[in-house]
Short mmCIF file of C-alpha atoms and ligand atoms in Angstrom, two decimals:
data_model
loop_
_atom_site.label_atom_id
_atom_site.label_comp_id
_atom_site.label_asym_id
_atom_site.label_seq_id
_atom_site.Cartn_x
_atom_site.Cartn_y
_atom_site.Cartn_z
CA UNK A 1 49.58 -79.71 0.94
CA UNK A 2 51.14 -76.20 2.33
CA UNK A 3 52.87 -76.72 5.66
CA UNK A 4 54.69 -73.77 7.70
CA UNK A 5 54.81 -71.77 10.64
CA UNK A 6 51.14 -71.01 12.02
CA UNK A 7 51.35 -68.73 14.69
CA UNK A 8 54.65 -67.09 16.05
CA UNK A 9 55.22 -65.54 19.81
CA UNK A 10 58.18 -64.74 22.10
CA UNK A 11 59.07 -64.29 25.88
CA UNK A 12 61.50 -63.08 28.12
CA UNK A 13 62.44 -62.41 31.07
CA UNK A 14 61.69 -59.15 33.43
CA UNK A 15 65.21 -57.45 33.50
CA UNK A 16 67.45 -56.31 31.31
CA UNK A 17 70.77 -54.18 31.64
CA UNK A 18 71.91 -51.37 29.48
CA UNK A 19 74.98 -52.21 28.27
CA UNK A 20 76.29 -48.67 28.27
CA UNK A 21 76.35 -49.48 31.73
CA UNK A 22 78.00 -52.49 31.28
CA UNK A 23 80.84 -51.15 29.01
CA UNK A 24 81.62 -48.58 31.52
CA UNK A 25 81.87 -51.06 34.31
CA UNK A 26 83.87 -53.13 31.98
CA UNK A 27 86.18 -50.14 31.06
CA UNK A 28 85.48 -50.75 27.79
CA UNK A 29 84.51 -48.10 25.34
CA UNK A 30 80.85 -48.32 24.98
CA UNK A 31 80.98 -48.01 21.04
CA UNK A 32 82.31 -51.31 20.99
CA UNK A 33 79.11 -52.94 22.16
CA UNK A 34 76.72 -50.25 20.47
CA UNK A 35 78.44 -50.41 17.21
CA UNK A 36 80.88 -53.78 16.99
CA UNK A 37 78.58 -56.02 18.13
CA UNK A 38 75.73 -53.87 17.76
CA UNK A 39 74.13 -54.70 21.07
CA UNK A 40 72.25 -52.24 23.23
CA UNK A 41 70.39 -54.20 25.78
CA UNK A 42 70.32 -57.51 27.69
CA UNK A 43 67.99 -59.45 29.38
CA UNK A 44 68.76 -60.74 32.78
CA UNK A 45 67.91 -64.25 34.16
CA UNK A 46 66.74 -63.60 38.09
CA UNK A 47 66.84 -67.44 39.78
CA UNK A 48 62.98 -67.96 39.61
CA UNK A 49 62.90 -68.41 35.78
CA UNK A 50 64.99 -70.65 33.47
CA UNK A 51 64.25 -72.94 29.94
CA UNK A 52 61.25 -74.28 30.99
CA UNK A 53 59.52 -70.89 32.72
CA UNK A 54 60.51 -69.37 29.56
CA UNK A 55 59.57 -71.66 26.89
CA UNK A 56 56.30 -71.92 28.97
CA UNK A 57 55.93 -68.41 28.79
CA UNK A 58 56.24 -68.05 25.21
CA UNK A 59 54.07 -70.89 24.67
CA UNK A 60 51.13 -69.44 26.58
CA UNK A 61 50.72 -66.59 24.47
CA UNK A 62 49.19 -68.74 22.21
CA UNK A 63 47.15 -70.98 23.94
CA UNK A 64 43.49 -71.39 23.63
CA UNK A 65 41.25 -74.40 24.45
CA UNK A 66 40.75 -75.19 20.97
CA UNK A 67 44.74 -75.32 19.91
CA UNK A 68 45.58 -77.40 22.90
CA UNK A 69 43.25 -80.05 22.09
CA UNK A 70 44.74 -80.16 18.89
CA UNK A 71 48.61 -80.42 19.66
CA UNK A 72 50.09 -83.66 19.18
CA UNK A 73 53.78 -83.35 19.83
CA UNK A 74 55.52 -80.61 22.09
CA UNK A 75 59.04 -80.32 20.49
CA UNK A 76 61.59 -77.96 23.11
CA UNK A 77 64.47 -77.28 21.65
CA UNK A 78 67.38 -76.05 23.93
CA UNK A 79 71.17 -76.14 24.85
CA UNK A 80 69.88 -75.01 28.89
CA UNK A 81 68.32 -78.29 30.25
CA UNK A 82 67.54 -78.56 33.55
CA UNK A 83 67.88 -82.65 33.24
CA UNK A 84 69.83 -84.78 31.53
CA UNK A 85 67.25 -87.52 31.33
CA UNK A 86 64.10 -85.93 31.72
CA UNK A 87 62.61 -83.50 29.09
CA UNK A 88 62.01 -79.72 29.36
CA UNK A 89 59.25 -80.07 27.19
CA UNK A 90 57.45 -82.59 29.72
CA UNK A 91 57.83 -79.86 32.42
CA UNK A 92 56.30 -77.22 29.36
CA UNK A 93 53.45 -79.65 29.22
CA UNK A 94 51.98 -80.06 32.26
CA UNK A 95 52.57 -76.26 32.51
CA UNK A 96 50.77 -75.58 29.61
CA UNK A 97 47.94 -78.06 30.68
CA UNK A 98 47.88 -79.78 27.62
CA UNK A 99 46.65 -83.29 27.72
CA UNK A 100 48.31 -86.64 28.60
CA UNK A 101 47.84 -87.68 24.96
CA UNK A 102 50.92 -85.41 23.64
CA UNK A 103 54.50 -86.91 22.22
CA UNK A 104 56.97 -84.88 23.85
CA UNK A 105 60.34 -84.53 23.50
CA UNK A 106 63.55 -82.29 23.65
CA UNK A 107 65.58 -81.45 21.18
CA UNK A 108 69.78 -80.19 21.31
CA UNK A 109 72.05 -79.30 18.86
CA UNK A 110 73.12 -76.04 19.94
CA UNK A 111 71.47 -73.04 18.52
CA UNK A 112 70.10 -74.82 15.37
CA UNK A 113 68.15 -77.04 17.06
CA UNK A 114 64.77 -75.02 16.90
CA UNK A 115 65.25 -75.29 13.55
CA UNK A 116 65.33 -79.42 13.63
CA UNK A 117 61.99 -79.08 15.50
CA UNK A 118 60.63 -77.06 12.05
CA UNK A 119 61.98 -79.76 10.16
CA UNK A 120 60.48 -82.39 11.98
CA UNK A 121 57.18 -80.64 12.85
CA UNK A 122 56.82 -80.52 8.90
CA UNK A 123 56.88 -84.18 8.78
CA UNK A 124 55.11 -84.68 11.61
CA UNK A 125 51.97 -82.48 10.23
CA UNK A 126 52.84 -84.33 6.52
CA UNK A 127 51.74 -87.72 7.79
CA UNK A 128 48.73 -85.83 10.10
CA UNK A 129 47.85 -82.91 8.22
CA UNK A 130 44.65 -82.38 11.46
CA UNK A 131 47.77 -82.44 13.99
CA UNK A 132 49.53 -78.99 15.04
CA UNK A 133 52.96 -79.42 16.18
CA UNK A 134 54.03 -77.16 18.96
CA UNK A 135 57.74 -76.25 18.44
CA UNK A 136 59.94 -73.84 21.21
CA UNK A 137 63.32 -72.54 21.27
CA UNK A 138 64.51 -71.50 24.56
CA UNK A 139 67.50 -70.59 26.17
CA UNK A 140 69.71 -68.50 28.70
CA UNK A 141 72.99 -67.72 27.36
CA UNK A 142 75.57 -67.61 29.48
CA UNK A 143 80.07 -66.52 29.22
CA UNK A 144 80.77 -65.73 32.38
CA UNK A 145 80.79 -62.01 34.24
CA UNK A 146 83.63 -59.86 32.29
CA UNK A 147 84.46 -62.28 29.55
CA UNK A 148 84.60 -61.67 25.98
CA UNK A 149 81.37 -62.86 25.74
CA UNK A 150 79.28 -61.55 28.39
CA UNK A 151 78.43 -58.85 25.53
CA UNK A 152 76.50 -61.10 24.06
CA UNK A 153 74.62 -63.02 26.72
CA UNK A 154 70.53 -63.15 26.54
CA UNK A 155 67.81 -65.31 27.45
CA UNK A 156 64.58 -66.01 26.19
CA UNK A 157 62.43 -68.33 24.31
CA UNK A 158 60.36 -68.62 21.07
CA UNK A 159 57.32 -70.81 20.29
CA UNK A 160 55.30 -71.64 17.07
CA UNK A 161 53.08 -74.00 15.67
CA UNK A 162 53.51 -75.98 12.83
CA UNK A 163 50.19 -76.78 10.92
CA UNK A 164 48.85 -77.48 7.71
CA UNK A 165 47.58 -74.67 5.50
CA UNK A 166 49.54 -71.87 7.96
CA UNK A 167 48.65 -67.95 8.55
CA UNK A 168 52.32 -67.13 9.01
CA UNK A 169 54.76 -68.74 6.87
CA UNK A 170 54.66 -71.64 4.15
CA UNK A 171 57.38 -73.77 4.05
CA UNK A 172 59.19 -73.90 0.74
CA UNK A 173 60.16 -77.83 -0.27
CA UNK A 174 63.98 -77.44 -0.65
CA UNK A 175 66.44 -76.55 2.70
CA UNK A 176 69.76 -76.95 2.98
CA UNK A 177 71.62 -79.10 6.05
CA UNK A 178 75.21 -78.88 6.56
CA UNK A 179 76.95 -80.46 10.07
CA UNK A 180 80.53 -80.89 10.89
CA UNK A 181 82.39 -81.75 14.01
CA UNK A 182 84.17 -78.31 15.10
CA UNK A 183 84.50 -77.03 18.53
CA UNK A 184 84.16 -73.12 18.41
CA UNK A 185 81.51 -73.10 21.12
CA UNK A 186 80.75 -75.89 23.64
CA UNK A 187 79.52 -76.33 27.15
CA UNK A 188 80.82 -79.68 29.06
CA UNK A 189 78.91 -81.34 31.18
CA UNK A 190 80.42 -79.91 34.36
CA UNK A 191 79.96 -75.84 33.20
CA UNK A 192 77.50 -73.83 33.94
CA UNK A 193 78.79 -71.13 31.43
CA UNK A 194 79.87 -72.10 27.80
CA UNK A 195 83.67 -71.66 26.45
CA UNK A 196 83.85 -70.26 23.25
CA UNK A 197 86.67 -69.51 20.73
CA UNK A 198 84.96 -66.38 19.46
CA UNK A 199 86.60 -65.16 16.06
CA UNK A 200 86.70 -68.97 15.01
CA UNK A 201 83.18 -68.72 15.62
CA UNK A 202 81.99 -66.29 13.95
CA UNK A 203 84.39 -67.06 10.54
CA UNK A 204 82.64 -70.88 10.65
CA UNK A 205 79.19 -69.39 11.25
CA UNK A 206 79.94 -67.20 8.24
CA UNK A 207 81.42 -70.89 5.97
CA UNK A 208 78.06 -72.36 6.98
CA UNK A 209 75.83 -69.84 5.52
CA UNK A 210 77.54 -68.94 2.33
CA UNK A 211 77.90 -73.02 1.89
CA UNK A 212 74.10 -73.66 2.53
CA UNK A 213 72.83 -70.73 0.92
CA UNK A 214 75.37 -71.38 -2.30
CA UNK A 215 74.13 -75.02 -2.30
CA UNK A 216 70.33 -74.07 -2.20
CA UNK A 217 70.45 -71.61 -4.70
CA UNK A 218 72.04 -74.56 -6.96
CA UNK A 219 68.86 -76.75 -6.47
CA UNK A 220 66.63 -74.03 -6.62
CA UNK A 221 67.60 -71.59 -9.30
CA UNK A 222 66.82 -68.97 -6.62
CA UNK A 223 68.21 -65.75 -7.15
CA UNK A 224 68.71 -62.63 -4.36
CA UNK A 225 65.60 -60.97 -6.35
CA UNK A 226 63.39 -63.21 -4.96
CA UNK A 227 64.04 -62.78 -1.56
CA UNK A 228 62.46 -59.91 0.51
CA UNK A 229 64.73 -60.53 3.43
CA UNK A 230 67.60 -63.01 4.52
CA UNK A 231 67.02 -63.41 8.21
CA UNK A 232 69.63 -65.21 10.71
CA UNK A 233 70.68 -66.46 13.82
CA UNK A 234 71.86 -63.07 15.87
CA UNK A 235 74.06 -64.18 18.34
CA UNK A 236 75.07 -60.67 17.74
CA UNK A 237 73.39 -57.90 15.56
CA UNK A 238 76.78 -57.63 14.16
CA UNK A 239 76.85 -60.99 13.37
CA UNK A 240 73.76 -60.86 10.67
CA UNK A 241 75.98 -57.95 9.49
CA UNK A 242 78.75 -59.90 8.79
CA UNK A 243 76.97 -63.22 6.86
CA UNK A 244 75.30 -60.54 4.66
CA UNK A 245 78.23 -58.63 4.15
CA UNK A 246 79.83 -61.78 3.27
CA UNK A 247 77.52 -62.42 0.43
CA UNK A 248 77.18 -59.07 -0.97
CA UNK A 249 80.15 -57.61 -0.67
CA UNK A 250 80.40 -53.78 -1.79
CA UNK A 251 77.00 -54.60 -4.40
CA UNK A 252 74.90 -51.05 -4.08
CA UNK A 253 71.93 -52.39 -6.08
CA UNK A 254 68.06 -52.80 -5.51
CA UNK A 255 68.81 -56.35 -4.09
CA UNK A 256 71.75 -55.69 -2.15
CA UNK A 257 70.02 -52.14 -0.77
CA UNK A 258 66.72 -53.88 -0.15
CA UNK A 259 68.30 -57.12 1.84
CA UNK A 260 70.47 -54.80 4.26
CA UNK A 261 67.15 -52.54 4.64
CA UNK A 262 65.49 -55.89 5.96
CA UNK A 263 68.26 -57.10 8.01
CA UNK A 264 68.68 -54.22 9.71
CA UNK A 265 64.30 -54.48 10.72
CA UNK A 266 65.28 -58.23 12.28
CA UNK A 267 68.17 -56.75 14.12
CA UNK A 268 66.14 -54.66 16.44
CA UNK A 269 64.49 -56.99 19.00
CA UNK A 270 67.49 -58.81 19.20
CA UNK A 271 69.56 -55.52 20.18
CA UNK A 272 67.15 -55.17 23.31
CA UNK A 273 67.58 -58.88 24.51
CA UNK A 274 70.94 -60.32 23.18
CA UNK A 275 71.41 -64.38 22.08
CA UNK A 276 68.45 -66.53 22.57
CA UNK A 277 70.48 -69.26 21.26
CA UNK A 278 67.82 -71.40 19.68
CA UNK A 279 65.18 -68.93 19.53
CA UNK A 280 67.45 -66.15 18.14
CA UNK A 281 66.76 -66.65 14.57
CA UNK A 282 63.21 -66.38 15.32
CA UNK A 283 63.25 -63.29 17.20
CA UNK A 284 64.90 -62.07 13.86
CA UNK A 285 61.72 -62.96 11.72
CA UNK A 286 59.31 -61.33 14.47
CA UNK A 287 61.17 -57.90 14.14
CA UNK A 288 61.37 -58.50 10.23
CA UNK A 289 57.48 -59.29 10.47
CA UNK A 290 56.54 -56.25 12.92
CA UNK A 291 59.23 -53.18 11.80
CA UNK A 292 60.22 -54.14 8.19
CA UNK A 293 58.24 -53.64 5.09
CA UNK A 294 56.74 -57.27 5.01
CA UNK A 295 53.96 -58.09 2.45
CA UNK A 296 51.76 -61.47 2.49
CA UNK A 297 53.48 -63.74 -0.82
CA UNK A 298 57.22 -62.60 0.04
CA UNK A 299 59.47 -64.87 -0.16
CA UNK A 300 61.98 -65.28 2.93
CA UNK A 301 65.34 -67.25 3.30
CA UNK A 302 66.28 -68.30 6.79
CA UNK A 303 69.55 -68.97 7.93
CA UNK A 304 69.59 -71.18 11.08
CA UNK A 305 73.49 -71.97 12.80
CA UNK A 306 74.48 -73.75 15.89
CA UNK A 307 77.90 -74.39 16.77
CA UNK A 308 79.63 -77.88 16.47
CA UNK A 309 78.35 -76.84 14.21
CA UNK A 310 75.36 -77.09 12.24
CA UNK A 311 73.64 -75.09 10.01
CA UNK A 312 70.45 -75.05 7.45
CA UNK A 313 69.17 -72.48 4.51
CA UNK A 314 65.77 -72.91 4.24
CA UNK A 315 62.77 -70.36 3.01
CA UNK A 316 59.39 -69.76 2.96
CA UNK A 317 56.17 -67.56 1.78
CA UNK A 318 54.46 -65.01 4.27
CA UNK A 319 50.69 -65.71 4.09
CA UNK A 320 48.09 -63.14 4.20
CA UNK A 321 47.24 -61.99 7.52
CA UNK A 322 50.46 -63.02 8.99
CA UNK A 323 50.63 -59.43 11.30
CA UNK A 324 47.70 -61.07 13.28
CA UNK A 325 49.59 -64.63 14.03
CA UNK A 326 52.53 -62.76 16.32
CA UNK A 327 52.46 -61.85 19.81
CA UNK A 328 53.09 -58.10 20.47
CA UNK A 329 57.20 -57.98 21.53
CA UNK A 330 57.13 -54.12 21.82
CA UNK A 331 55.17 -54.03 24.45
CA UNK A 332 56.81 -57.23 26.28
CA UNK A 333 60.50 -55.57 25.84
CA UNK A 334 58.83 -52.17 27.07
CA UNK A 335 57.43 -53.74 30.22
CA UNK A 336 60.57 -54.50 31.40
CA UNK A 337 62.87 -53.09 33.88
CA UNK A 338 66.34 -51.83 34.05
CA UNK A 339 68.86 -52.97 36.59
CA UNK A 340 72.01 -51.93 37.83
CA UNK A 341 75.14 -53.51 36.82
CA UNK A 342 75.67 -54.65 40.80
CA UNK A 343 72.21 -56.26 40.88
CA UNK A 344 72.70 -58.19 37.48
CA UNK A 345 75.90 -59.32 38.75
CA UNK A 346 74.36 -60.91 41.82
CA UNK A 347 71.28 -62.78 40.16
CA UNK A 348 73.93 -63.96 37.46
CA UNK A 349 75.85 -65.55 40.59
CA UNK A 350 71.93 -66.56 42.60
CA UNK A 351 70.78 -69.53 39.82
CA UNK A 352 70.43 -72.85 40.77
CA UNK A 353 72.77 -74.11 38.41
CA UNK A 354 74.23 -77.40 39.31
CA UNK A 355 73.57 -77.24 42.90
CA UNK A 356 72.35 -79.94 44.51
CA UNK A 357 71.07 -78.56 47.79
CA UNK A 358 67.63 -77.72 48.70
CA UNK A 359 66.13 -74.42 47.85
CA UNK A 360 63.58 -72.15 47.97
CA UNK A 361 63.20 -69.05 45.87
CA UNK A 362 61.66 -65.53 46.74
CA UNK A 363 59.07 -65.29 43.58
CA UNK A 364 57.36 -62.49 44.79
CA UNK A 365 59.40 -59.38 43.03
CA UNK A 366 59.27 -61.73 39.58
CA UNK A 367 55.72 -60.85 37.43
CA UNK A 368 56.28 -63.62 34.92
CA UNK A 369 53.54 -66.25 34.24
CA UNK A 370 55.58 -69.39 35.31
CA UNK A 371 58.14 -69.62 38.19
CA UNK A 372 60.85 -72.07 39.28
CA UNK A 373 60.28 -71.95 42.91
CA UNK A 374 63.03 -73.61 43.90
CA UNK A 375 64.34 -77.21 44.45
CA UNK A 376 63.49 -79.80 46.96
CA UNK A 377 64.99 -83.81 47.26
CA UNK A 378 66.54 -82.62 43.43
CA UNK A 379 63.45 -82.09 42.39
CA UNK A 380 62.57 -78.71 40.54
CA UNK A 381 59.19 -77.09 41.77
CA UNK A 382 57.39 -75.33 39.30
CA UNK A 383 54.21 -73.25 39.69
CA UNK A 384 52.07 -70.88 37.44
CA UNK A 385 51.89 -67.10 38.97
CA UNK A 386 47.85 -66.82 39.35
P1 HMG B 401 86.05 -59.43 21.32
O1 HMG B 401 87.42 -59.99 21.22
O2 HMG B 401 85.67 -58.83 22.61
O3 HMG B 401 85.76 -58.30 20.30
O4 HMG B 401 85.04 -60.63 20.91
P2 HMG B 401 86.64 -57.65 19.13
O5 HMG B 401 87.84 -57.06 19.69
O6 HMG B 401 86.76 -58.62 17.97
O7 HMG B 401 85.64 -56.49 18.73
C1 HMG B 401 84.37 -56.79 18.25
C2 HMG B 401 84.04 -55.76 17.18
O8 HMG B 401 83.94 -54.47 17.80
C3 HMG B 401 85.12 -55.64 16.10
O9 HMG B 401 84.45 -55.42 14.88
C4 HMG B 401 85.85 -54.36 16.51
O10 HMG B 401 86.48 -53.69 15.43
C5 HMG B 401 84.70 -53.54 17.06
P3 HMG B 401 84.52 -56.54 13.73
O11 HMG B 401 85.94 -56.65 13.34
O12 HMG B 401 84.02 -57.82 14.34
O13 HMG B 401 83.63 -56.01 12.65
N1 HMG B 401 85.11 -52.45 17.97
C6 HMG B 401 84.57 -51.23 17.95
N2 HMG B 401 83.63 -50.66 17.18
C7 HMG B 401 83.28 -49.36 17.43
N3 HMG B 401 83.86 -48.61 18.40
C8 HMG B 401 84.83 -49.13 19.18
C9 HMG B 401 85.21 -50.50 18.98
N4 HMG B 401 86.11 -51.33 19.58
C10 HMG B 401 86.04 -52.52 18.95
N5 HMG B 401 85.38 -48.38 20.14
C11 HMG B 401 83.20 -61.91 20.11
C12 HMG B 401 83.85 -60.53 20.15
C13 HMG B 401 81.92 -61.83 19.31
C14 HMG B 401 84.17 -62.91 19.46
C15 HMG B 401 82.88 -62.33 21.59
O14 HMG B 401 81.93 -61.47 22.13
C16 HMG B 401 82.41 -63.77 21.71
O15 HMG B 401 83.20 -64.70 21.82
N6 HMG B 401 81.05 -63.98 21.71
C17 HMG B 401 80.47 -65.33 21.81
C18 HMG B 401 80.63 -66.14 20.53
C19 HMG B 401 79.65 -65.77 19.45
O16 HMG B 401 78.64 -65.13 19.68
N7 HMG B 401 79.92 -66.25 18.22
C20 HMG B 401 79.04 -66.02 17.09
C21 HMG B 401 79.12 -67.10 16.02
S1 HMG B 401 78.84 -68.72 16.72
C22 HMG B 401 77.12 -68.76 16.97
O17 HMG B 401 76.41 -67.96 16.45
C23 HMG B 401 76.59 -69.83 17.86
C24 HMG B 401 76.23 -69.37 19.25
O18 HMG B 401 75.02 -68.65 19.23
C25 HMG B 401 76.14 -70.57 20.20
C26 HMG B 401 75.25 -71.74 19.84
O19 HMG B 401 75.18 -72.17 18.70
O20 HMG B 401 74.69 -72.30 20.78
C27 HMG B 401 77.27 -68.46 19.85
#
């Protein structure tokens, strides 16, 4: 039975920064963003949305009465919980309207943790081939106001289904797990923003990938000719840059050429928004699928990382008609609007974080479809903007 990715959408939220802007305030030379870590954009969290807004938000792009009836499990993936008992994706749920028969559950294992709710949505739809699995990624990511990091700050969420016989993507049989206990990037209980030892990072990110994708190729016999396009997690562009870079090396042939052409297509959404955390390296294989050269029967390898780390190859064959199963992220990215550096600043300090007190937000300058209006007796209030 063919099992894979059925439909494919993305939100954000309304504001973004240029980070021109942001280098100059920074006194940094704006090159360094633009160019070393190839960011250009990034979106900015006002107090009235967080994961489950978000993830809601991407979700309801693909609602319809038929698909709800048929979702059996709501899997959320995400490192920004607003609990740490109760489940974002119950909150998603009754936001979504979907009915009280639906397993729910939230998943966390950094940014790879989307990626366990594909692997377990497979299964899932294995033993219940009628079921669809509903399966979001979303996240703010958060350094801290003129840290290393800020750079590459984001927020926004992914969701797909996960169905037998999918219009997007077919899941190939073999993927590749690796996990290992290393701290480059961690968040303790107590922090609101996550500490990071950057360059480690990125060199373990980079071990992860060219140990997976060694290990699958081994069980496979898969070569780089058949793969149209290696997509990955972009916590940075830069970072795709350097995984691919890392396999290649200086190789100037058809395969090398055509794999940089198609990384370079993923990079682009990501550029405008900056780290989704778990939703990243799906944002990646929406810009492959709307401004690379993708055909229905290519094959595509996927390279999923979170830190502390984990990380998983896996791949899988674009269906025909695929174009039609993806939301239209041009237009959402274009709708936006740019604030200053001062005002970014101040909603970055204005989230509800781990406050305890009682709160009410001002949701009337925020269009998004799903609001967190504020907090009463620790309670979060949520409410759908119609
Ligand atoms: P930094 O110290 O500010 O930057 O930290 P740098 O000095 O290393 O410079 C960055 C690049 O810009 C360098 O290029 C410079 O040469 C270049 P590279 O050597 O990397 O190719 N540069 C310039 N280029 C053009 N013109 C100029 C110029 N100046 C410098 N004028 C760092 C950068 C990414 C480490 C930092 O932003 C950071 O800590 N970010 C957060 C950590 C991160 O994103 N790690 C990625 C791997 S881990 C991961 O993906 C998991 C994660 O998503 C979390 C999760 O799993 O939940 C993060």
């Amino acid at each position: 039975m063919k099992i894979g990715i059925d439909q494919l959408s993305f939100a954000t939220t309304p504001y973004y920064i240029d980070l021109v802007e942001l280098a100059k305030a920074r006194d940094v030379d704006p090159n360094k963003y633009l160019i070393g870590i190839g960011q250009e954009k990034q979106a900015v969290v006002p107090p009235t949305q967080d994961a489950v807004t978000l993830g809601a938000a991407a979700a309801q792009k693909l609602m319809t009465p038929e698909l709800k009836e048929r979702i059996s499990t709501v899997l959320v993936a995400t490192e920004s919980g607003v609990d740490n008992s109760k489940a974002t994706a119950i909150y998603i749920k009754h936001l979504l309207g979907l009915s009280m028969f639906t397993r729910v559950v939230e998943l966390k294992e950094a940014c790879y943790a989307a990626t366990a709710g594909v692997m377990m949505a497979k299964g899932l739809v294995a033993a219940d081939p009628q079921s669809v699995v509903l399966v979001i990624g979303t996240d703010i990511a958060r350094y801290g106001l003129g840290t290393p990091g800020e750079v590459t700050q984001g927020a926004g969420a992914v969701a797909m289904t996960v169905a037998a016989n999918p219009r997007l993507l077919e899941l190939d049989q073999v993927s590749v797990a690796a996990s290992d206990d290393i701290m480059d990037f961690w968040r303790p209980l107590y922090a609101e923003n996550a500490m990071v030892d950057g360059k480690y990072s990125t060199q373990v990110y980079i071990n992860f990938f060219l140990e997976t994708f060694e290990r699958y190729q081994q069980m496979t016999g898969r070569q780089l000719a058949d793969f149209a396009a290696l997509l990955f997690h972009l916590p940075f562009t830069k970072m795709g840059k350097k995984a691919l870079d890392a396999l290649l090396g200086d190789r100037d042939d058809l395969d090398s050429r055509r794999l940089r052409e198609a990384l370079t297509a993923s990079q682009q959404y990501s550029r405008q928004v900056g780290n989704l955390y778990t939703g990243s390296l799906y944002l990646g294989l929406l810009s492959y699928l709307q401004n690379g050269h993708a055909k229905a029967g290519q094959r595509l390898g996927l390279f999923s990382y979170g830190s502390g780390a984990e990380g998983e190859f896996y791949s899988g064959v674009l269906q025909p008609g695929f174009e039609k199963q993806l939301n239209d992220v041009s237009a959402d990215l274009g709708g936006r609007q740019q604030i200053s550096i001062s005002e970014y600043e101040q909603l970055f300090n204005s989230q509800l974080g781990l406050s305890a007190e009682d709160v009410t937000f001002d949701t009337s300058k925020d269009p998004s479809p799903f609001w967190l209006t504020g907090q009463k007796n620790h309670q979060r209030q949520y409410k759908a903007n119609n």
